PDB file of C-alpha atoms in Angstrom:
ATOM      1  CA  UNK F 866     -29.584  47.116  74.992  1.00 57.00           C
ATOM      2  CA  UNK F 867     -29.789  47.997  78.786  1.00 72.00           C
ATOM      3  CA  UNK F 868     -33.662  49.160  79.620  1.00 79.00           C
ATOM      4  CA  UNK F 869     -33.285  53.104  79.787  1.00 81.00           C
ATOM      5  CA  UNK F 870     -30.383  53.370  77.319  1.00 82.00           C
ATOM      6  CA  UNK F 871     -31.193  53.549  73.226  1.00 86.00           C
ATOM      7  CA  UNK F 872     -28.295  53.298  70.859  1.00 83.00           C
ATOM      8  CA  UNK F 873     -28.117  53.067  66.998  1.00 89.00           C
ATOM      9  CA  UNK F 874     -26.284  54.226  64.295  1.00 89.00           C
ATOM     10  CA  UNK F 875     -28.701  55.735  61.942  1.00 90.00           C
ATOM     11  CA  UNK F 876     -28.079  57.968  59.093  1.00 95.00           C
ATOM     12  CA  UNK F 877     -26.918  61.376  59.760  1.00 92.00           C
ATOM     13  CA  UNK F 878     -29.521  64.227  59.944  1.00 93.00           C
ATOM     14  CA  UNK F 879     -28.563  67.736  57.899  1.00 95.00           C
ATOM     15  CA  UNK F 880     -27.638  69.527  61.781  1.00 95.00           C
ATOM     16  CA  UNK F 881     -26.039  66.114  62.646  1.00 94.00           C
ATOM     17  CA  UNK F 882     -23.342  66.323  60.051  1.00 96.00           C
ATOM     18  CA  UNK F 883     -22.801  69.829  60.541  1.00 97.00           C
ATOM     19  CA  UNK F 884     -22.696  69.315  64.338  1.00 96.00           C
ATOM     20  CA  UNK F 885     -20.151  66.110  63.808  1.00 96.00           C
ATOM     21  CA  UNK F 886     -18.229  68.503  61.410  1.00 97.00           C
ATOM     22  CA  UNK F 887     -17.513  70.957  63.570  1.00 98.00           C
ATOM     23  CA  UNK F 888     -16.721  68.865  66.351  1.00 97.00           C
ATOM     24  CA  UNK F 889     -14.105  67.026  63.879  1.00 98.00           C
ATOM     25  CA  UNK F 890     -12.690  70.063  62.621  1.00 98.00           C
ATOM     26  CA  UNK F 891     -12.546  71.596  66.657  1.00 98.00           C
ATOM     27  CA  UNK F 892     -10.827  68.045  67.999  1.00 98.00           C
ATOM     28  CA  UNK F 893      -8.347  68.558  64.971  1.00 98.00           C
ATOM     29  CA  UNK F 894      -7.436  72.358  65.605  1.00 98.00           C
ATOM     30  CA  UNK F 895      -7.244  71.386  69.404  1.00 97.00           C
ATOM     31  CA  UNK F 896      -4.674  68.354  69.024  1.00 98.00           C
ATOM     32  CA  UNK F 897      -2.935  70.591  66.367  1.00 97.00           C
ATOM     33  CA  UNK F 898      -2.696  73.911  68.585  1.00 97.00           C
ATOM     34  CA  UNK F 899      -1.317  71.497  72.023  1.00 97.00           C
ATOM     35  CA  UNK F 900       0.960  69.608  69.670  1.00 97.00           C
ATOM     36  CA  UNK F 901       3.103  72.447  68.596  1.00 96.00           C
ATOM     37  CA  UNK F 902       2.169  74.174  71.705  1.00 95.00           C
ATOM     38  CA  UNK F 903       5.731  75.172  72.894  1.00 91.00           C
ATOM     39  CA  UNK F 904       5.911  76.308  69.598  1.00 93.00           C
ATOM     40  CA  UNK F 905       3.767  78.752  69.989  1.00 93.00           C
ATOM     41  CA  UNK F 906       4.475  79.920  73.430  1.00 91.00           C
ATOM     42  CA  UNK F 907       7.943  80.750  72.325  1.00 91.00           C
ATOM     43  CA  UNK F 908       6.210  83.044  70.273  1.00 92.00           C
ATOM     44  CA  UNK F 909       3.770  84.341  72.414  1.00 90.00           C
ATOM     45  CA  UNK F 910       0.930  82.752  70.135  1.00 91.00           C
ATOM     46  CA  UNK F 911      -0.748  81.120  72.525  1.00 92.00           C
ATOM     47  CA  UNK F 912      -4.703  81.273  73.803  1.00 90.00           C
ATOM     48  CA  UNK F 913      -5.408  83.885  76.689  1.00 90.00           C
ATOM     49  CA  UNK F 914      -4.673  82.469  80.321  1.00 90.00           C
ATOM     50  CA  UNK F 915      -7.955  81.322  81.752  1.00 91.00           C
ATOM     51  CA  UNK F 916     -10.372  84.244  82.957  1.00 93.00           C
ATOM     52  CA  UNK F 917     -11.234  81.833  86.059  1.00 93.00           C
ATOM     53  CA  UNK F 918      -7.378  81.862  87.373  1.00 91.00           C
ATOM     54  CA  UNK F 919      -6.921  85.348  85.916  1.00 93.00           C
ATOM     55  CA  UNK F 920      -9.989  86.572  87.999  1.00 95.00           C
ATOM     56  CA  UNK F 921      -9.782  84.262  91.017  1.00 93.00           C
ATOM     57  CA  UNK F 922      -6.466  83.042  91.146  1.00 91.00           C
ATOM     58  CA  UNK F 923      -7.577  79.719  91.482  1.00 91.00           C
ATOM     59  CA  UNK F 924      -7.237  77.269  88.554  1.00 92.00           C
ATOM     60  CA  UNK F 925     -10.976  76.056  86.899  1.00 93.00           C
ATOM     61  CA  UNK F 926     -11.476  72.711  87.160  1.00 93.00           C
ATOM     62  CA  UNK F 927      -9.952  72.509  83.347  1.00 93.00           C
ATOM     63  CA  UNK F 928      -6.542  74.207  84.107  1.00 92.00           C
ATOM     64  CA  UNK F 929      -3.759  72.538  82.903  1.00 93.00           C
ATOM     65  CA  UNK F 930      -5.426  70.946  80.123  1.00 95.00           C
ATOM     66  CA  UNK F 931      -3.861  72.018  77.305  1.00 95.00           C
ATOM     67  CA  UNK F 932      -0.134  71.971  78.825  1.00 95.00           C
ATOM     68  CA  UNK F 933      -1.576  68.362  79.690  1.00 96.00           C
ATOM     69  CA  UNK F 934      -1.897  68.016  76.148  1.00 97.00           C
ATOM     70  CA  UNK F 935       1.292  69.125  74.883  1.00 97.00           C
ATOM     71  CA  UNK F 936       2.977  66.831  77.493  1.00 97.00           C
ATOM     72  CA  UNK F 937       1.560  63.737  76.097  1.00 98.00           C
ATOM     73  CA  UNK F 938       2.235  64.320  72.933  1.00 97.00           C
ATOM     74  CA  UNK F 939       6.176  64.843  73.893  1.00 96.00           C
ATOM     75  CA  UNK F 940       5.612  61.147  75.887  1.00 96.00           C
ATOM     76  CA  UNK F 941       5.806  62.853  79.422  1.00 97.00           C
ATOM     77  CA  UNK F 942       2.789  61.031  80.746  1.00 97.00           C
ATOM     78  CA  UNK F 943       3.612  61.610  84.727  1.00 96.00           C
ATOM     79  CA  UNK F 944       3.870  65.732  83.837  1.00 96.00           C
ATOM     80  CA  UNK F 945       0.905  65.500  82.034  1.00 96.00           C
ATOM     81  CA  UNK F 946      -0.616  63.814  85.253  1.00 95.00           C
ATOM     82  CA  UNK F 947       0.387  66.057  87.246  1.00 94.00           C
ATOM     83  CA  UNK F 948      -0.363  69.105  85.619  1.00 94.00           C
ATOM     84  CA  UNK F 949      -3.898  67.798  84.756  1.00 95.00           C
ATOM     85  CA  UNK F 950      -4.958  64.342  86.384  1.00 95.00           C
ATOM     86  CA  UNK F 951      -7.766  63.736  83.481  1.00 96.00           C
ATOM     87  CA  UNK F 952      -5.331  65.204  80.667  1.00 96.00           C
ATOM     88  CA  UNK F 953      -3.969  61.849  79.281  1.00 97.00           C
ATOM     89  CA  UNK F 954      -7.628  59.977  79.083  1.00 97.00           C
ATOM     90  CA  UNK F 955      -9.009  63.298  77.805  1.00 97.00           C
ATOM     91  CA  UNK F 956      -5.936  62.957  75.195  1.00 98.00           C
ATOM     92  CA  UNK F 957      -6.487  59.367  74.249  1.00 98.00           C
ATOM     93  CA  UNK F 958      -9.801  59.878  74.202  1.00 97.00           C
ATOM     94  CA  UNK F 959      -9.471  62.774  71.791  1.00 98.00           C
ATOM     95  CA  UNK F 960      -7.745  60.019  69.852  1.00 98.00           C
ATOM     96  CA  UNK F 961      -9.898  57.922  69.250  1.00 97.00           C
ATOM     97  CA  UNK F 962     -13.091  60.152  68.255  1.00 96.00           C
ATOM     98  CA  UNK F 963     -11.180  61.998  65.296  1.00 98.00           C
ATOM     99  CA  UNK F 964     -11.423  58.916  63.490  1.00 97.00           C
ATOM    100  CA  UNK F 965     -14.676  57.678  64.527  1.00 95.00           C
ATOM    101  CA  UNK F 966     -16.125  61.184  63.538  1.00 96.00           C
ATOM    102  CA  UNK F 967     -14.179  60.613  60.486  1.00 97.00           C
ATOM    103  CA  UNK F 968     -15.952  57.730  59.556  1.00 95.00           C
ATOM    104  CA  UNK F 969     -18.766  59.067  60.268  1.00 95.00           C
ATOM    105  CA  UNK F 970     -19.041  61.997  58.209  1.00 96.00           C
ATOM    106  CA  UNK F 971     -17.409  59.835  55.280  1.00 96.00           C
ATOM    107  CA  UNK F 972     -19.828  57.109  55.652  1.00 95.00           C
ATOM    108  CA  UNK F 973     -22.665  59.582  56.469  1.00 95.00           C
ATOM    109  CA  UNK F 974     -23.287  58.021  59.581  1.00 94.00           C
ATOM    110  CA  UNK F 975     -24.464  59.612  63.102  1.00 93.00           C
ATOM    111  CA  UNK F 976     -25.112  58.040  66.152  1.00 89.00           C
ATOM    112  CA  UNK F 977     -28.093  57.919  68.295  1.00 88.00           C
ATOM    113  CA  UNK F 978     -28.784  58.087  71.349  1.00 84.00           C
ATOM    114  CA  UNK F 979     -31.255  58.277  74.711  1.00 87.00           C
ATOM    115  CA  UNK F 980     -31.139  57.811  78.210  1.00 87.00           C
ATOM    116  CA  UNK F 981     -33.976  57.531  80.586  1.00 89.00           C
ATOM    117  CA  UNK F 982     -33.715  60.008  83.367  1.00 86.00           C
ATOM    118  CA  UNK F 983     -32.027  58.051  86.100  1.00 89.00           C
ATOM    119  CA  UNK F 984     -29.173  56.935  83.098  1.00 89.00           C
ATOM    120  CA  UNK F 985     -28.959  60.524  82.712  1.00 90.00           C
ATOM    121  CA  UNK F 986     -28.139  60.862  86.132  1.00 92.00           C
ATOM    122  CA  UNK F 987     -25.593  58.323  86.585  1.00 91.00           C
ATOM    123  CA  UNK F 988     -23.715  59.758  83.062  1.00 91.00           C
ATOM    124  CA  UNK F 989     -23.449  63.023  84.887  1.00 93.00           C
ATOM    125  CA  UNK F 990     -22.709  61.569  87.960  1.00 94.00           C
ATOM    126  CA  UNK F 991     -19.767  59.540  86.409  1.00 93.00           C
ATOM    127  CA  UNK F 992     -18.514  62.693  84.408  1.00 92.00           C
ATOM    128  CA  UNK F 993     -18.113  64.727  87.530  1.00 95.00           C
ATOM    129  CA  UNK F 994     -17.210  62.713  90.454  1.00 96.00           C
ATOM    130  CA  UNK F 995     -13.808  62.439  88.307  1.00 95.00           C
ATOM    131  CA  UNK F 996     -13.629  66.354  87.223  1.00 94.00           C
ATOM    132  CA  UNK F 997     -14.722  67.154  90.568  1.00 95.00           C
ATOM    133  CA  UNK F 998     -11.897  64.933  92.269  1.00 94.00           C
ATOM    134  CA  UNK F 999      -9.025  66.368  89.208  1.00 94.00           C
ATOM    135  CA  UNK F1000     -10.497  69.879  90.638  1.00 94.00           C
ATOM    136  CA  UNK F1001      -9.570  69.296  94.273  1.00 94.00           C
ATOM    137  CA  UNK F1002      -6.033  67.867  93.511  1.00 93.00           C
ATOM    138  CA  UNK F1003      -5.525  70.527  91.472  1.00 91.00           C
ATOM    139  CA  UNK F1004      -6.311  73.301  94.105  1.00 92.00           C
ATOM    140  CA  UNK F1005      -4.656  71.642  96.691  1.00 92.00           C
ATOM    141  CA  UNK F1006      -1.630  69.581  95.961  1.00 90.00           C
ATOM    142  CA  UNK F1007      -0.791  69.251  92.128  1.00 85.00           C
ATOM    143  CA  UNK F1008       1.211  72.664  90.765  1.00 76.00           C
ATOM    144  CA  UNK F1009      -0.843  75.030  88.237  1.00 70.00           C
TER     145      UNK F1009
END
């Protein structure tokens, strides 16, 4: 354990297995939805384009996300760069929780855990340096 940072697998709360449920199911429907993606574009069943580019004409810092997505799972790792620079570790990533969340709920499981305030800090700090950085390319040299 690192002072300022608690972690434990304890057994799952009532709201924690609903929570880790939903999130299961959610992770699930997403991989399902960008897997047969250009499936469903051919027939015009796909989600609404996103109200930031629709309003601002500028892509969010998520855009290109789910084509990301469907690119990986067709093995085109340098489109799905390129169309979202934090698509294929979002997509591995994505990966690996389904069956850690899994296990989880079958082995009614949750996991714990705290951060002082400065770990806090450096989490969000290491989340968005990349997202902000994916953002940038994205409005000024990658394609939407």
């Amino acid at each position: 354990m690192v002072a300022g940072v608690h972690l434990a697998v304890v057994r799952a709360a009532p709201a924690a297995r609903l929570r880790n449920a939903c999130l299961l199911a959610g992770l699930v429907l997403w991989m399902l939805y960008t897997r047969y993606f250009a499936t469903a574009q051919a027939l015009h069943a796909t989600l609404p384009p996103c109200p930031f580019l629709v309003v601002t004409g500028h892509p969010c810092p998520f855009c290109g996300g789910t084509r990301s997505f469907a690119s990986m799972w067709h093995g085109d790792l340098g489109r799905a760069a390129a169309l979202y620079p934090l698509g294929p570790a979002l997509f591995w990533a994505v990966l690996a929780a389904i069956p850690v969340l899994a296990a989880g709920l079958v082995l009614d499981r949750d996991v714990r855990w705290r951060l002082s305030g400065r770990w806090a800090r450096v989490v969000a700090v290491v989340a968005l340096l990349p997202l902000a950085a994916s953002w940038a390319l994205k409005l000024t040299v990658l394609p939407n």
